[in-house]
Amino acid sequence: MAQENQENNSKKISRRDILAGLAALPIVGVIGYGLLRNKAEAEKRNSSLLSDIKPEIQSGIPPLIEGKTLKIGIIGTGGRGGYLMKAMGFVNPDKIDEYTEKGKTDKYWVQYLEDFRAQDNLNIKITAICDVFDKNAEKAITAGANVHRNGKGGNMDDAPKRFTTYKELIASPDVDAVVIATPDHWHVPIALEAARNGKHVYCEKPLSWSVAETYEIRKTVKETGIVFQLGHQGRQTESYNVARSLIKQDVIGKISLIEVCTNRNDPNGAWVYEIAKEANEKTIDWKQFIGQAPWHDFSLERFFRWRCWWDYSTGLSGDLFTHEFDALNQILNLGIPNSAMASGGIYFFKDGRTVPDVLNMAMEYADRDLTLLYSATLASEKNRGKVIMGHDAYLELSDTLIVSVDPQSTRYKEKLKQGIVEPFKPIYSYVPGQGAVDAITSPTEKYFAGRGLLYTYRDGKAVDTTHLHLREWINCIRAGNGAQPSCNIDQAFEEAMTAHMGTISYKEGRRTYWDKEKEVIV
Amino acid sequence: MRYTKLQSVVLVILRITIGWHFLYEGGVKILNPHWTAKSYLLDSGGFMKGFFEFIAGSQTLLAISDTANAWGLAFIGLSLIVGLFTRFSSLAAMFLLLLYYLSHPAFPGIQYLFPSDGSYFLINKTLIELFALLVLYAFPTSNMFGLHRLMKNNNSFLA
């Protein structure tokens, strides 16, 4: 009996048991307090930083406007032309097989092919192509027939017709609109011909090769009312749109200086492209290639590496600075500068080229009280980014956007004092696909934002900006209400004139000015 | 198993400090609606890099892993502090820590965007915490100090 009692007692919970059982509970309370403090602090920072700004963020991909199948002609089907065809959904079956093969060892290519196949069908048909080099033309014919995005041996549709001259292609009733991806000296003559024949135009950048033709194309596009889009696909970069809305809301204060750059360091980046083994005087229509350029005897180098000669190219200013300029024009409505001063030289690629491989330009916007600096080299990849410098903060742009505070800021003076923001540290960041601009509060976020870790997804889907840019053009054609896409002829005119001011300044070794009233470069 | 008083105290301190760490980490993530492990996963290295990047690249998988991670951390932390199901939560904690380690292993030659707070070769603090949890698994204390002590049915499942 005594033993039984003892056993019962041992199962009973003693005061000591309760103490030892529950003693740790207050610790949970302490941690709970810590968590609430942390949350309150984060909310305070978030609200005080974000309460007065309303960034505009596009969500998703604009829907396609329905309508009849558009018949597209491609003029110039080399590297860039081929890429534009891909962005429209047409790739050579050989290429599809190549991606599949590469995908066996590198997953990047599996995703690449998947993304391409997931790309929306734009309801267009490539009906005509034109290229002065047979190999390019043949490749484009096969790509144009590959409607179902198959590899070799797959189901193909009707092949586009090859025209030997752009004039015949434009005259064809089987063409509603043309994509121009020729060397620079051909952009305007072809665009003019198309506009005069009522064909819509998507033209690769830069708009023009010479100053004089720039006026003519602007006038003709406006008179004929065709839908015109210049090929600056940066217009579709989400972070640029967000930057525009932040600057409109005075997040960075008065802007005095903008710095942009180009940095490349490989032969391909310096336009030393491969020369195709099939290329010779029989397979290339050299006379047509020359066009309005000064005559030169047949040269494979000049044909494939045309960007290296002023005779066909617009050099760093027209070819690469224009990307930077158009981004800024989109964000800040910069327009044409009051003056431009350029210097540089051929310092690395002494291969007979006439265009410089190092170029520095200072463009003054006296009306806006700011300077735009461009600096480029084709022989160093140290990228200095795109920075818009304001009195209160500076904005760094790539695919991502980061705003960091200036220690001497007036706008953020109180917040700096209270320690809510720290000098030179990011306060806002935006990464595509995120759907919201974040006020940066935690050290981890600050760290990653500072490094601009790259995201390339829009609503969880990898999207090619070139596809979006072409899509916008096609939507405007289908809408048929006179609406022009984002990089319209006025934007294109500003882009071309700004680039020409830099080029003339470099070539003539003097400062060039823009006469706003007369619209001339002096 | 009988521990000396000192051994018991030391083991309980270890259990509560690790629990504290887990509960706070989990709580911060749960309370921040914008928190995601996306950038951490994209910064992965080592032989499992592709797996973690795959999770980061899929919205669904990322959402599942974010939720499971945040709540997992919090429950593990709570369990270790209050002393209930501590053997099970020690194993779960070790599993989570193993995933963190495999995402950012301290292998020579791998550089991460996120800086390390020290110099490590193979063994880092994540791995040490993992092995500390192994100690907790092997030397349970919740039957002496924790809710488990109050449970009449003193079975090992609650330990």
mmCIF file of C-alpha atoms in Angstrom, chain B residues 4-159:
data_model
loop_
_atom_site.group_PDB
_atom_site.id
_atom_site.type_symbol
_atom_site.label_atom_id
_atom_site.label_comp_id
_atom_site.label_asym_id
_atom_site.label_seq_id
_atom_site.Cartn_x
_atom_site.Cartn_y
_atom_site.Cartn_z
ATOM 1 C CA THR B 4 25.244 16.324 -13.413
ATOM 2 C CA LYS B 5 23.747 19.700 -12.519
ATOM 3 C CA LEU B 6 26.389 21.542 -14.529
ATOM 4 C CA GLN B 7 25.802 19.345 -17.566
ATOM 5 C CA SER B 8 22.051 19.972 -17.386
ATOM 6 C CA VAL B 9 22.454 23.732 -17.103
ATOM 7 C CA VAL B 10 24.905 23.869 -19.998
ATOM 8 C CA LEU B 11 22.669 21.779 -22.237
ATOM 9 C CA VAL B 12 19.590 23.855 -21.421
ATOM 10 C CA ILE B 13 21.475 27.091 -22.140
ATOM 11 C CA LEU B 14 22.569 25.680 -25.509
ATOM 12 C CA ARG B 15 19.015 24.613 -26.323
ATOM 13 C CA ILE B 16 17.495 27.967 -25.436
ATOM 14 C CA THR B 17 20.089 30.097 -27.229
ATOM 15 C CA ILE B 18 19.714 28.096 -30.432
ATOM 16 C CA GLY B 19 15.943 28.251 -30.056
ATOM 17 C CA TRP B 20 16.164 31.999 -29.548
ATOM 18 C CA HIS B 21 18.196 32.362 -32.746
ATOM 19 C CA PHE B 22 15.682 30.305 -34.767
ATOM 20 C CA LEU B 23 12.545 31.915 -33.371
ATOM 21 C CA TYR B 24 13.805 35.444 -33.961
ATOM 22 C CA GLU B 25 15.007 34.688 -37.520
ATOM 23 C CA GLY B 26 11.671 33.053 -38.335
ATOM 24 C CA GLY B 27 9.644 35.822 -36.703
ATOM 25 C CA VAL B 28 11.424 38.614 -38.580
ATOM 26 C CA LYS B 29 10.736 36.855 -41.881
ATOM 27 C CA ILE B 30 7.079 36.195 -41.062
ATOM 28 C CA LEU B 31 6.486 39.805 -40.010
ATOM 29 C CA ASN B 32 8.103 41.280 -43.143
ATOM 30 C CA PRO B 33 5.695 40.790 -46.063
ATOM 31 C CA HIS B 34 8.435 41.639 -48.597
ATOM 32 C CA TRP B 35 10.945 39.156 -47.269
ATOM 33 C CA THR B 36 12.136 36.539 -49.733
ATOM 34 C CA ALA B 37 15.197 34.327 -49.956
ATOM 35 C CA LYS B 38 15.392 35.001 -53.708
ATOM 36 C CA SER B 39 18.609 37.019 -53.717
ATOM 37 C CA TYR B 40 20.210 34.643 -51.189
ATOM 38 C CA LEU B 41 19.317 31.659 -53.353
ATOM 39 C CA LEU B 42 20.578 33.372 -56.509
ATOM 40 C CA ASP B 43 23.887 33.961 -54.743
ATOM 41 C CA SER B 44 24.311 30.201 -54.147
ATOM 42 C CA GLY B 45 27.551 28.369 -54.856
ATOM 43 C CA GLY B 46 28.933 24.855 -54.855
ATOM 44 C CA PHE B 47 27.561 21.695 -56.418
ATOM 45 C CA MET B 48 23.941 22.447 -55.445
ATOM 46 C CA LYS B 49 24.006 25.941 -57.025
ATOM 47 C CA GLY B 50 21.735 24.918 -59.908
ATOM 48 C CA PHE B 51 19.128 23.455 -57.559
ATOM 49 C CA PHE B 52 18.853 26.633 -55.457
ATOM 50 C CA GLU B 53 18.800 28.865 -58.531
ATOM 51 C CA PHE B 54 16.021 26.700 -59.917
ATOM 52 C CA ILE B 55 13.950 27.356 -56.788
ATOM 53 C CA ALA B 56 14.664 31.105 -57.033
ATOM 54 C CA GLY B 57 13.596 31.083 -60.677
ATOM 55 C CA SER B 58 10.197 29.536 -60.027
ATOM 56 C CA GLN B 59 7.633 31.772 -58.376
ATOM 57 C CA THR B 60 5.686 28.835 -56.954
ATOM 58 C CA LEU B 61 8.700 26.993 -55.561
ATOM 59 C CA LEU B 62 10.105 30.199 -54.147
ATOM 60 C CA ALA B 63 6.833 31.038 -52.389
ATOM 61 C CA ILE B 64 6.634 27.535 -50.921
ATOM 62 C CA SER B 65 10.247 27.558 -49.787
ATOM 63 C CA ASP B 66 9.946 31.072 -48.292
ATOM 64 C CA THR B 67 6.866 30.134 -46.288
ATOM 65 C CA ALA B 68 8.221 26.764 -45.171
ATOM 66 C CA ASN B 69 11.523 28.353 -44.190
ATOM 67 C CA ALA B 70 10.064 31.232 -42.155
ATOM 68 C CA TRP B 71 7.466 29.151 -40.302
ATOM 69 C CA GLY B 72 9.852 26.217 -39.961
ATOM 70 C CA LEU B 73 12.413 28.451 -38.260
ATOM 71 C CA ALA B 74 9.806 29.908 -35.918
ATOM 72 C CA PHE B 75 8.321 26.554 -34.873
ATOM 73 C CA ILE B 76 11.724 24.984 -34.364
ATOM 74 C CA GLY B 77 12.761 27.961 -32.246
ATOM 75 C CA LEU B 78 9.592 27.834 -30.179
ATOM 76 C CA SER B 79 9.914 24.101 -29.678
ATOM 77 C CA LEU B 80 13.515 24.342 -28.457
ATOM 78 C CA ILE B 81 12.740 27.176 -26.067
ATOM 79 C CA VAL B 82 9.606 25.735 -24.485
ATOM 80 C CA GLY B 83 10.999 22.211 -24.516
ATOM 81 C CA LEU B 84 8.500 20.189 -26.466
ATOM 82 C CA PHE B 85 9.229 17.867 -29.401
ATOM 83 C CA THR B 86 12.851 18.996 -29.115
ATOM 84 C CA ARG B 87 14.367 15.872 -30.634
ATOM 85 C CA PHE B 88 12.196 16.191 -33.701
ATOM 86 C CA SER B 89 12.835 19.922 -34.012
ATOM 87 C CA SER B 90 16.591 19.382 -33.580
ATOM 88 C CA LEU B 91 16.506 17.099 -36.618
ATOM 89 C CA ALA B 92 14.374 19.558 -38.592
ATOM 90 C CA ALA B 93 16.745 22.361 -37.630
ATOM 91 C CA MET B 94 19.721 20.327 -38.785
ATOM 92 C CA PHE B 95 17.994 19.726 -42.095
ATOM 93 C CA LEU B 96 17.404 23.472 -42.611
ATOM 94 C CA LEU B 97 20.969 24.304 -41.639
ATOM 95 C CA LEU B 98 22.256 21.654 -44.021
ATOM 96 C CA LEU B 99 20.330 23.358 -46.850
ATOM 97 C CA TYR B 100 21.792 26.754 -45.880
ATOM 98 C CA TYR B 101 25.246 25.240 -45.820
ATOM 99 C CA LEU B 102 24.811 23.529 -49.189
ATOM 100 C CA SER B 103 23.587 26.784 -50.709
ATOM 101 C CA HIS B 104 26.635 28.690 -49.421
ATOM 102 C CA PRO B 105 29.235 26.010 -48.647
ATOM 103 C CA ALA B 106 32.582 27.168 -47.274
ATOM 104 C CA PHE B 107 34.473 25.557 -50.116
ATOM 105 C CA PRO B 108 37.767 27.095 -51.187
ATOM 106 C CA GLY B 109 37.538 29.164 -54.335
ATOM 107 C CA ILE B 110 33.870 30.102 -54.060
ATOM 108 C CA GLN B 111 33.095 33.789 -53.739
ATOM 109 C CA TYR B 112 29.714 35.037 -52.605
ATOM 110 C CA LEU B 113 28.159 38.458 -53.035
ATOM 111 C CA PHE B 114 27.186 38.441 -49.412
ATOM 112 C CA PRO B 115 30.350 38.851 -47.385
ATOM 113 C CA SER B 116 31.374 36.335 -44.779
ATOM 114 C CA ASP B 117 31.921 37.520 -41.196
ATOM 115 C CA GLY B 118 35.114 35.518 -40.887
ATOM 116 C CA SER B 119 37.444 33.107 -42.638
ATOM 117 C CA TYR B 120 36.278 29.567 -43.082
ATOM 118 C CA PHE B 121 37.525 26.403 -44.691
ATOM 119 C CA LEU B 122 34.812 23.735 -44.959
ATOM 120 C CA ILE B 123 33.619 24.400 -41.412
ATOM 121 C CA ASN B 124 31.650 27.574 -40.832
ATOM 122 C CA LYS B 125 29.218 28.786 -38.176
ATOM 123 C CA THR B 126 26.233 27.225 -39.915
ATOM 124 C CA LEU B 127 27.885 23.840 -39.705
ATOM 125 C CA ILE B 128 28.884 24.397 -36.076
ATOM 126 C CA GLU B 129 25.277 25.267 -35.178
ATOM 127 C CA LEU B 130 24.231 22.121 -37.015
ATOM 128 C CA PHE B 131 26.533 19.991 -34.864
ATOM 129 C CA ALA B 132 25.441 21.808 -31.708
ATOM 130 C CA LEU B 133 21.927 20.647 -32.591
ATOM 131 C CA LEU B 134 23.256 17.133 -32.909
ATOM 132 C CA VAL B 135 24.419 17.458 -29.286
ATOM 133 C CA LEU B 136 20.883 18.531 -28.305
ATOM 134 C CA TYR B 137 19.478 15.568 -30.161
ATOM 135 C CA ALA B 138 21.796 13.184 -28.365
ATOM 136 C CA PHE B 139 21.347 14.782 -24.923
ATOM 137 C CA PRO B 140 17.706 15.790 -24.553
ATOM 138 C CA THR B 141 16.827 18.062 -21.626
ATOM 139 C CA SER B 142 13.159 18.827 -22.131
ATOM 140 C CA ASN B 143 12.088 16.128 -19.671
ATOM 141 C CA MET B 144 13.942 18.079 -16.988
ATOM 142 C CA PHE B 145 13.408 21.626 -18.128
ATOM 143 C CA GLY B 146 10.494 22.343 -20.456
ATOM 144 C CA LEU B 147 6.874 21.552 -21.180
ATOM 145 C CA HIS B 148 7.740 17.927 -21.716
ATOM 146 C CA ARG B 149 8.285 17.555 -17.991
ATOM 147 C CA LEU B 150 4.612 18.403 -17.436
ATOM 148 C CA MET B 151 3.347 15.742 -19.760
ATOM 149 C CA LYS B 152 2.184 12.757 -17.715
ATOM 150 C CA ASN B 153 2.800 10.301 -20.459
ATOM 151 C CA ASN B 154 6.536 10.574 -20.467
ATOM 152 C CA ASN B 155 7.109 9.056 -23.899
ATOM 153 C CA SER B 156 10.074 9.758 -26.087
ATOM 154 C CA PHE B 157 7.926 11.233 -28.886
ATOM 155 C CA LEU B 158 7.424 14.368 -26.820
ATOM 156 C CA ALA B 159 11.070 14.627 -25.906
#
